[in-house]
GROMACS .gro file of C-alpha atoms in nm:
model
  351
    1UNK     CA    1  -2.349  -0.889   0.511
    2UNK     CA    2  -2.171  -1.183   0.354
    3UNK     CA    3  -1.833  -1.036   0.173
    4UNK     CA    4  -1.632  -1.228  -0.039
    5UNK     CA    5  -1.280  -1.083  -0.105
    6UNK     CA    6  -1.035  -1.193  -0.316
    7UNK     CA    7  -0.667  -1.078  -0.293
    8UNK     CA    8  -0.324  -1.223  -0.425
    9UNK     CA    9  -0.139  -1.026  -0.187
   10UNK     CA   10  -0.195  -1.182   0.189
   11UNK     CA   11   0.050  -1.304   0.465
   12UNK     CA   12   0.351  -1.430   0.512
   13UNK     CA   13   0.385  -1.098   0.264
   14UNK     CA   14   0.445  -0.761   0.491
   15UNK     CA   15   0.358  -0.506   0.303
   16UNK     CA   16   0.075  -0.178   0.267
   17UNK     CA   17  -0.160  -0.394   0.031
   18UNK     CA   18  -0.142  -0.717   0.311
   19UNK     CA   19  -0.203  -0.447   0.619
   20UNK     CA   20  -0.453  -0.261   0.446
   21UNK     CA   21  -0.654  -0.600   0.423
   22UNK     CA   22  -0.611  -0.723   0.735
   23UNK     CA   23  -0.696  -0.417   0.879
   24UNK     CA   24  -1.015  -0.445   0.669
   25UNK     CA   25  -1.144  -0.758   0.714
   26UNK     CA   26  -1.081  -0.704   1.125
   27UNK     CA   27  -1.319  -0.389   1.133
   28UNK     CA   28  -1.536  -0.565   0.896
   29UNK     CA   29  -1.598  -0.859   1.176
   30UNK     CA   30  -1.678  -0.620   1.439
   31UNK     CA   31  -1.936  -0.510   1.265
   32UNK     CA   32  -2.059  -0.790   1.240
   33UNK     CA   33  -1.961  -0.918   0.866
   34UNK     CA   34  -1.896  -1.239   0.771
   35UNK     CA   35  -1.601  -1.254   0.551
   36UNK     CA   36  -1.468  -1.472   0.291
   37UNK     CA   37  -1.105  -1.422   0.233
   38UNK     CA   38  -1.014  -1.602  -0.141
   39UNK     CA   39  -0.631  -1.602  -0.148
   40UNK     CA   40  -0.281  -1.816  -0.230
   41UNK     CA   41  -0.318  -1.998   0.117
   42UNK     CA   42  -0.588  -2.160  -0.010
   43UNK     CA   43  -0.387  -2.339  -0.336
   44UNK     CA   44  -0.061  -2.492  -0.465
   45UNK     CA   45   0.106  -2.156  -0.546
   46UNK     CA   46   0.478  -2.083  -0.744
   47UNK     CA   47   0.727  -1.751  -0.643
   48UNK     CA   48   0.730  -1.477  -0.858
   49UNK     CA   49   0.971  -1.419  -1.070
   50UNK     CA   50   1.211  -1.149  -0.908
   51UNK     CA   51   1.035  -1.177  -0.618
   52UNK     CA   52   1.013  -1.554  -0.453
   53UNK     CA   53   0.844  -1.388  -0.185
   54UNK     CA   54   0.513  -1.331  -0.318
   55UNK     CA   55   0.366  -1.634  -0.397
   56UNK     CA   56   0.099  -1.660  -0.716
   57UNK     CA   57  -0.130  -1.921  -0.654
   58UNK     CA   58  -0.203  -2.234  -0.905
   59UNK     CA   59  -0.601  -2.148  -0.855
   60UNK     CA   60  -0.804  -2.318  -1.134
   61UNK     CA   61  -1.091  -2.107  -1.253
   62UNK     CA   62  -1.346  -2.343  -1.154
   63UNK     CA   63  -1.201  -2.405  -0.846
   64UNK     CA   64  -1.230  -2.020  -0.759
   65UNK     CA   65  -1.574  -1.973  -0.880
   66UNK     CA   66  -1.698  -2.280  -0.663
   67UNK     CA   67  -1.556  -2.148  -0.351
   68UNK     CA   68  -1.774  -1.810  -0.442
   69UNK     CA   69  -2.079  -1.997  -0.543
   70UNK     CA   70  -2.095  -2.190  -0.231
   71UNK     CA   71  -1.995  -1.888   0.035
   72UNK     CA   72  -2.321  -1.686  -0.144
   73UNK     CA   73  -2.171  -1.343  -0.088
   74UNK     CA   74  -2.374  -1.023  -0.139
   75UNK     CA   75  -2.097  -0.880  -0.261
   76UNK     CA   76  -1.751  -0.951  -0.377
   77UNK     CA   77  -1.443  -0.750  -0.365
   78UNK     CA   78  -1.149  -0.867  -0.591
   79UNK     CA   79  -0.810  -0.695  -0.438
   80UNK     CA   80  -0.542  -0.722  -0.696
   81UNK     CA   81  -0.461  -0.833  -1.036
   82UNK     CA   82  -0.283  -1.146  -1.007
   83UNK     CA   83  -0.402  -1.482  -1.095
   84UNK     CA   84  -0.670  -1.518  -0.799
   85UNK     CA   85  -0.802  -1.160  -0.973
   86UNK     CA   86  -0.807  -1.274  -1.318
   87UNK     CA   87  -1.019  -1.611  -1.183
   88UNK     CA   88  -1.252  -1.441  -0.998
   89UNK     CA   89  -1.317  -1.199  -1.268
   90UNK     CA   90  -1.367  -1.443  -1.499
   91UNK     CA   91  -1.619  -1.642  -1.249
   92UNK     CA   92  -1.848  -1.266  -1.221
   93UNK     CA   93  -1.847  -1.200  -1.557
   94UNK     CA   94  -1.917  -1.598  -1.654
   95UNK     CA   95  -2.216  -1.554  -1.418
   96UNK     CA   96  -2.342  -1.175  -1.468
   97UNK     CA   97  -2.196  -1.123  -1.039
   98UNK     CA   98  -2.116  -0.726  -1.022
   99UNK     CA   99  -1.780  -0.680  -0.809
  100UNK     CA  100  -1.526  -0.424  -0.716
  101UNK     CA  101  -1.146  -0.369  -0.813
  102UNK     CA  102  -0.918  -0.186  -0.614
  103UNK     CA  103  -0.607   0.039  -0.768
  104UNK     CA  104  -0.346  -0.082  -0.476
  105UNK     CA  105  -0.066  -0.090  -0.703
  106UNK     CA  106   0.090   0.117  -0.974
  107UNK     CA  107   0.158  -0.241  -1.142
  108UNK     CA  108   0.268  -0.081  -1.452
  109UNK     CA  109   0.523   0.127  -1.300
  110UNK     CA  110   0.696  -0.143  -1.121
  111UNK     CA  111   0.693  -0.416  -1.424
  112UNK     CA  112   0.833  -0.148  -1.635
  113UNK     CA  113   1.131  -0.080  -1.356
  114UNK     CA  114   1.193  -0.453  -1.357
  115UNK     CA  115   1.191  -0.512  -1.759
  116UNK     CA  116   1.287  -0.143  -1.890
  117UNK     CA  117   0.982  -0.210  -2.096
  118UNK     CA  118   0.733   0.121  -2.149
  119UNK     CA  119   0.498   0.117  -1.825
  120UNK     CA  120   0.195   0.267  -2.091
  121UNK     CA  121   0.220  -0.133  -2.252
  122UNK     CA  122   0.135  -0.259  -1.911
  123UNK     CA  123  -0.128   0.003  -1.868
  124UNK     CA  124  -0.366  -0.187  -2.131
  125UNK     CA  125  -0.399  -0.508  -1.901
  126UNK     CA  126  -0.504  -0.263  -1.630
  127UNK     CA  127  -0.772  -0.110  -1.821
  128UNK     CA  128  -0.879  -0.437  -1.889
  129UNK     CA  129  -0.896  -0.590  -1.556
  130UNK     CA  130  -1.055  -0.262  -1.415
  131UNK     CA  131  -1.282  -0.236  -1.662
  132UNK     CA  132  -1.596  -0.439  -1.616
  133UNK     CA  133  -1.595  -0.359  -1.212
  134UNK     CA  134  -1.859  -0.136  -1.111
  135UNK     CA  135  -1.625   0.062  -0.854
  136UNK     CA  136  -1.244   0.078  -0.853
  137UNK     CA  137  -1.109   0.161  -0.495
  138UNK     CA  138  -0.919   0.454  -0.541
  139UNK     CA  139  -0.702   0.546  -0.213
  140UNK     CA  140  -0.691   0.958  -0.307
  141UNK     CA  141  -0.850   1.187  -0.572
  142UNK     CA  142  -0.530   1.270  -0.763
  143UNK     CA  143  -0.488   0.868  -0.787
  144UNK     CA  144  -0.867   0.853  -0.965
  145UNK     CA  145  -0.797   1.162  -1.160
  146UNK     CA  146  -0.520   0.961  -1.312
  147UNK     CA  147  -0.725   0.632  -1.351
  148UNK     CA  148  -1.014   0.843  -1.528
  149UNK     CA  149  -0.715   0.977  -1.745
  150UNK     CA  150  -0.680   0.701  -1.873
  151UNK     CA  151  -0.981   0.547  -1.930
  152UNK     CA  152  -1.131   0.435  -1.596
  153UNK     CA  153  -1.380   0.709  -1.481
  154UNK     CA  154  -1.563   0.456  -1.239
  155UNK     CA  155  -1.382   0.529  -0.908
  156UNK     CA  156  -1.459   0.559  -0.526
  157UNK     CA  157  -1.258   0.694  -0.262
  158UNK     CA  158  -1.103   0.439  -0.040
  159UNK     CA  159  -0.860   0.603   0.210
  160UNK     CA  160  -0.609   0.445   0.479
  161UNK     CA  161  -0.606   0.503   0.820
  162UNK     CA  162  -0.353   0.415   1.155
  163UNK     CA  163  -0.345   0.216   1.505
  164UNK     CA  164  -0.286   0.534   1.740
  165UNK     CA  165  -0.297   0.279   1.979
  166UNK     CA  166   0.034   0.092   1.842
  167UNK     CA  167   0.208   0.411   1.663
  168UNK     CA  168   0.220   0.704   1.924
  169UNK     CA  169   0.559   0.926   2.002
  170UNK     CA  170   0.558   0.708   2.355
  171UNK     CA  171   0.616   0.415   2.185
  172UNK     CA  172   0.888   0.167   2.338
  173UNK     CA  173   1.216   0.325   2.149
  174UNK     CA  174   1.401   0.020   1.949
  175UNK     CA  175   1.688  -0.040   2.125
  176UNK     CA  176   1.892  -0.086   1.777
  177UNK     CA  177   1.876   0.300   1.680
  178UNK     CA  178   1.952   0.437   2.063
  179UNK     CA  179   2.304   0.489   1.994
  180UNK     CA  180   2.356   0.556   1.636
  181UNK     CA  181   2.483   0.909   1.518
  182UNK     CA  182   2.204   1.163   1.501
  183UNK     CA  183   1.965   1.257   1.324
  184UNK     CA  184   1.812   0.877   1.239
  185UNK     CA  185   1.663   0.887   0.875
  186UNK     CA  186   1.478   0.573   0.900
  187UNK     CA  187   1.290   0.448   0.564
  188UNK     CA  188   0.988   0.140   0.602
  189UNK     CA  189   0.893  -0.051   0.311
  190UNK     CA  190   0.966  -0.297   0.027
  191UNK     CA  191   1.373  -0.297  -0.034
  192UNK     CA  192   1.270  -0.351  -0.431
  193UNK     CA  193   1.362  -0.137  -0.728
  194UNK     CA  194   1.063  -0.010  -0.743
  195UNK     CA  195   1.111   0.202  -0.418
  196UNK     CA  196   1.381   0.413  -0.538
  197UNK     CA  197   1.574   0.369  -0.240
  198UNK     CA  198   1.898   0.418  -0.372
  199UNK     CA  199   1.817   0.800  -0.413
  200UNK     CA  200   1.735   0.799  -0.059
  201UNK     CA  201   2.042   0.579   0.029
  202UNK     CA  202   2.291   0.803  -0.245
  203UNK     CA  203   2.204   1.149   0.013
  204UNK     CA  204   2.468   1.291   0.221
  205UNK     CA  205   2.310   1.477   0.514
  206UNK     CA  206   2.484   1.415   0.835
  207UNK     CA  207   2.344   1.085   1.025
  208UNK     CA  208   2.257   0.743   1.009
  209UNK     CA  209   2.022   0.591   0.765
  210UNK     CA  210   1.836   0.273   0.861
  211UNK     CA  211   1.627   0.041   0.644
  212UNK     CA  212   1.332  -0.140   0.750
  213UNK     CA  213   1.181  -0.447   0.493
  214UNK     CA  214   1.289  -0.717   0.302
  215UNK     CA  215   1.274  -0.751  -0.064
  216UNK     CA  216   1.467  -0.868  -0.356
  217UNK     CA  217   1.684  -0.561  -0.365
  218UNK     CA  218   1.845  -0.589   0.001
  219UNK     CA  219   2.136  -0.785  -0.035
  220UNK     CA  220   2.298  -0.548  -0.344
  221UNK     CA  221   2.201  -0.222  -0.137
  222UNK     CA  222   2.329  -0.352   0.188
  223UNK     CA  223   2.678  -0.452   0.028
  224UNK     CA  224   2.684  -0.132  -0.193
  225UNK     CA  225   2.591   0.090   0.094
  226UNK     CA  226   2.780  -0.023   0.377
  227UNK     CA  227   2.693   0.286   0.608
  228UNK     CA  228   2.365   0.214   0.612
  229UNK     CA  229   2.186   0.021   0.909
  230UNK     CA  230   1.921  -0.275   0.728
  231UNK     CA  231   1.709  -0.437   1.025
  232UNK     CA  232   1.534  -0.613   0.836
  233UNK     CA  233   1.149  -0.671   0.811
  234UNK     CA  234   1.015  -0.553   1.183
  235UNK     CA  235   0.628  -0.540   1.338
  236UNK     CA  236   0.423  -0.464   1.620
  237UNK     CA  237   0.608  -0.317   1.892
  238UNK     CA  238   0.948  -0.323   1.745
  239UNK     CA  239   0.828  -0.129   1.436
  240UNK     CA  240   0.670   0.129   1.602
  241UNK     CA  241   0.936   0.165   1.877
  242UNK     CA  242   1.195   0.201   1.529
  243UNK     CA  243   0.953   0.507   1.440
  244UNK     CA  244   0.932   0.652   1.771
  245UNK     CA  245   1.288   0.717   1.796
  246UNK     CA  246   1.425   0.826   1.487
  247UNK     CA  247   1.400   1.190   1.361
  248UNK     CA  248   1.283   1.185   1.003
  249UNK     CA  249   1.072   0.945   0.777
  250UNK     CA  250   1.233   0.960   0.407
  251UNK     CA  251   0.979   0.817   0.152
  252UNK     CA  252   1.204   0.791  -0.164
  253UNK     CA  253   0.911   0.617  -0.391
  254UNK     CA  254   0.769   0.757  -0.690
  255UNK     CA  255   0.508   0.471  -0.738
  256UNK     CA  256   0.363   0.416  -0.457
  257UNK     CA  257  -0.071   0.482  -0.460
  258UNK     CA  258  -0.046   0.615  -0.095
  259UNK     CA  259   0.180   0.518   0.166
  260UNK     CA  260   0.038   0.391   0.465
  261UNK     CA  261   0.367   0.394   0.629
  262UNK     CA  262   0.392   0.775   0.628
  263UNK     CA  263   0.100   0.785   0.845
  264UNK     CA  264   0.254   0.565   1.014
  265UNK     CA  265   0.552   0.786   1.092
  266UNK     CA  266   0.342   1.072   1.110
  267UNK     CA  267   0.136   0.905   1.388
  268UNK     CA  268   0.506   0.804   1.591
  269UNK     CA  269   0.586   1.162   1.586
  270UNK     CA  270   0.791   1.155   1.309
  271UNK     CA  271   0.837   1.427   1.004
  272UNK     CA  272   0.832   1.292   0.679
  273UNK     CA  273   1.063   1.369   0.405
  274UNK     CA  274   1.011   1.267   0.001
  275UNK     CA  275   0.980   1.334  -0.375
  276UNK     CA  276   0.703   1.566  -0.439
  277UNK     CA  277   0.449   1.304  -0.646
  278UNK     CA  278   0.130   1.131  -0.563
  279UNK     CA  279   0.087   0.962  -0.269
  280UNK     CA  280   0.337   1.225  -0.045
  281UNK     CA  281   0.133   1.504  -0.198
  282UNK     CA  282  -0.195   1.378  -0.132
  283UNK     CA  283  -0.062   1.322   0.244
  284UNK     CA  284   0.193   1.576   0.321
  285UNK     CA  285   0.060   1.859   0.052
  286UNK     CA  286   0.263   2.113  -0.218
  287UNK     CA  287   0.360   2.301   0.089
  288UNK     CA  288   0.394   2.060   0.359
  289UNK     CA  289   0.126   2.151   0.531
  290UNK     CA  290  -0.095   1.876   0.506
  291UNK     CA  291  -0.412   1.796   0.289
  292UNK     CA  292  -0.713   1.812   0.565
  293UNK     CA  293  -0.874   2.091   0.546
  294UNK     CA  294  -0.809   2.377   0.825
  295UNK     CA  295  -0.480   2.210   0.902
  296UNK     CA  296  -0.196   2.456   0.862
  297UNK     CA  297   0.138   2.343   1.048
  298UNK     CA  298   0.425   2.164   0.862
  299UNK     CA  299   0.477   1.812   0.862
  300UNK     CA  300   0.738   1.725   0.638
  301UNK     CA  301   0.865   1.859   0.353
  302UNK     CA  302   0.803   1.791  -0.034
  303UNK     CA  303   1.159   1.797  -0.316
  304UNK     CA  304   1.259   1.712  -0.598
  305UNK     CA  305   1.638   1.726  -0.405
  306UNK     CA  306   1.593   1.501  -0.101
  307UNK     CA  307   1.866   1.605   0.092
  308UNK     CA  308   1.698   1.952   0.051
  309UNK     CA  309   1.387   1.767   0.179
  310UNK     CA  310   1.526   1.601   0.512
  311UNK     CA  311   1.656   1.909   0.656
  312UNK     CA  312   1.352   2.095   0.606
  313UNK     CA  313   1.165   1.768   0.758
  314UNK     CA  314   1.392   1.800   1.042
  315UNK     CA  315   1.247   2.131   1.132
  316UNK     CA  316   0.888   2.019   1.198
  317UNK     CA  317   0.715   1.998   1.517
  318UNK     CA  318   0.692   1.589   1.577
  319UNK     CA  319   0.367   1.731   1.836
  320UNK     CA  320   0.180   1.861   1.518
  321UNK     CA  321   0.288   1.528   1.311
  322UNK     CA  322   0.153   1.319   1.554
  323UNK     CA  323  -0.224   1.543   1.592
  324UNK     CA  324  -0.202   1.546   1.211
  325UNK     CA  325  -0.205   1.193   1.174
  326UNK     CA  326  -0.521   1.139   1.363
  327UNK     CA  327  -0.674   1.246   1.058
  328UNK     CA  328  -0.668   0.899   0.917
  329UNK     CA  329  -0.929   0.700   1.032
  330UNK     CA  330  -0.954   0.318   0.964
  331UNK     CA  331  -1.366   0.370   1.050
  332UNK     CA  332  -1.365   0.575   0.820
  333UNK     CA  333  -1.213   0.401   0.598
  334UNK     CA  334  -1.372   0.080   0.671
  335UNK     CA  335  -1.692   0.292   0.625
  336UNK     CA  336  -1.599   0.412   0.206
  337UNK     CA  337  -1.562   0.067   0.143
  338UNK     CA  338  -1.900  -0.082   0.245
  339UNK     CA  339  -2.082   0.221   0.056
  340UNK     CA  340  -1.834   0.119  -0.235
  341UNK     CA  341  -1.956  -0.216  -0.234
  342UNK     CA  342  -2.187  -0.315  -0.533
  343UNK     CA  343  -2.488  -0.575  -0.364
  344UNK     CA  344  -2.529  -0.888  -0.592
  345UNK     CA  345  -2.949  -0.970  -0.628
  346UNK     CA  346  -3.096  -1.274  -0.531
  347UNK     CA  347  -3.157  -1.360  -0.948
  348UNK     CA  348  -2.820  -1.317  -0.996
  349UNK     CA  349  -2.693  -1.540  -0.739
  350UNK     CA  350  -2.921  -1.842  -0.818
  351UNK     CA  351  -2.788  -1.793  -1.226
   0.00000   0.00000   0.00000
């Protein structure tokens, strides 16, 4: 199968979105899929405002739709809703092409906490991206019940999965946490508003918080919150040896769709602690307890208080966190998103 996907969000960027498609397009190959990745590389692109970063690309419409026309997909997957999303939506609809959208973001959320403008404003360009797809990618069901909410019924399940053969509790320990004062809160992800870290970074239980990521944010925080360690962005080994030897995850977000890096932790052995909203509830459950069926042992711990929520993390069995976490399968994952996939005829191709 011939796959065109189109994303705004690609490397040098580290983040869930960037993994998520790499990840993708790697099991995709070994099946045998030939895959067309559409995305800023490819064109002159500017940084974002707030976040220099993420680059959006300069990609003329025609440009786009050429590169699709002449890679003859059978189907076409458009990843985000940037300016590479906008042109390749344009190019389907221009030529009657059915595609899919995937919800990766809660874009609204975050341009609201970056202009203190209503998120529900920012919620109509969503609906109208989304719209005209024949699937959006949803990663959980409480994430579609919310799309069909508000407006967007047409969802599949899309969910995440993790490398148990680079995040295990035997993982190389980072030689950066071995002797800070115990227990090691240790947070992954985006240092931007958005994240919420400060209510993480504002909580007194005894220990040492470290920060893993980059982001707009990180100077401020790291100046304001001198107790804390920042690493930086890390990968590979070094990231998984960071989860392997600290004692709690804290996931401070309240926007996030899922949270592939509480899997992550989960897989390393590592409890996770956070705010009791989607994503962490449709990972860590109401009661901690997990959401796969017949699963029953604590793995972290859901609160509105986080502090209340790190000590009761710190109680779980990091044995049970890591055989929880084999849950999440990237095959199977890899699997919802080919059956997602909407096949584009022969008739329309040749319009």
């Amino acid at each position: 199968m011939r796959i065109t996907i189109v994303t705004d969000a690609w490397a040098p960027q580290i983040n869930g979105v960037v993994r998520t498609l790499q990840t993708i397009v790697g099991k995709l190959e070994a099946r045998g899929h030939t895959v067309q990745l559409i995305t800023p590389s490819l064109f002159r692109s500017l940084p974002c405002p707030t976040y220099p970063e993420i680059r959006l690309a300069l990609a003329p419409r025609r440009e786009v739709a050429k590169r699709i026309a002449e890679f003859s997909p059978d189907a076409i997957h458009i990843a985000t809703e940037g300016p590479l999303g906008i042109a390749a939506r344009h190019a389907c609809l221009k030529n009657a092409l059915p595609f899919t959208t995937a919800f990766h973001t809660r874009f609204p959320e975050y341009v609201s906490a970056r202009t203190r403008l209503p998120a529900d404003w920012f919620w109509h360009y969503i609906r109208w991206f989304h719209a005209p797809a024949q699937r959006i990618l949803t990663a959980t069901p409480r994430l579609a019940e919310e799309l069909h909410a508000r407006g967007l019924p047409h969802t599949a399940q899309w969910t995440r999965g993790v490398d148990l053969s680079r995040f295990h509790p035997d993982a190389q320990p980072h030689p950066a946490l071995a002797a800070l004062p115990r227990p090691v809160q240790l947070y992954v992800g985006r240092v931007a508003i958005e994240k919420n870290l400060e209510a993480f970074l504002q909580t007194r239980h005894p220990g040492t918080k470290v920060i893993v990521g980059d982001g707009p944010a990180l100077p401020a925080l790291r100046q304001k919150y001198p107790d804390a360690v920042f690493l930086g962005p890390l990968q590979g080994e070094a990231l998984a040896g960071t989860y392997a030897n600290a004692d709690v995850f804290v996931f401070p977000s309240e926007t996030d769709t899922f949270g592939l890096v509480m899997i992550e932790a989960l897989a390393s052995g590592l409890p996770v602690a956070a705010l009791p909203v989607p994503g962490p509830l449709d990972v860590i459950g109401v009661d901690g307890r997990g959401t796969v069926r017949g699963w029953h042992a604590p793995v972290g711990s859901l609160h509105d208080n986080l502090e209340i929520a790190i000590g009761a993390a710190l109680r779980c069995n990091r044995n049970a966190c890591a055989r929880y976490a084999g849950n999440f399968s990237w095959e199977e994952s890899t699997r919802q998103f080919l059956a997602a996939l909407t096949p584009i005829t022969p008739v329309a191709l040749a319009a």
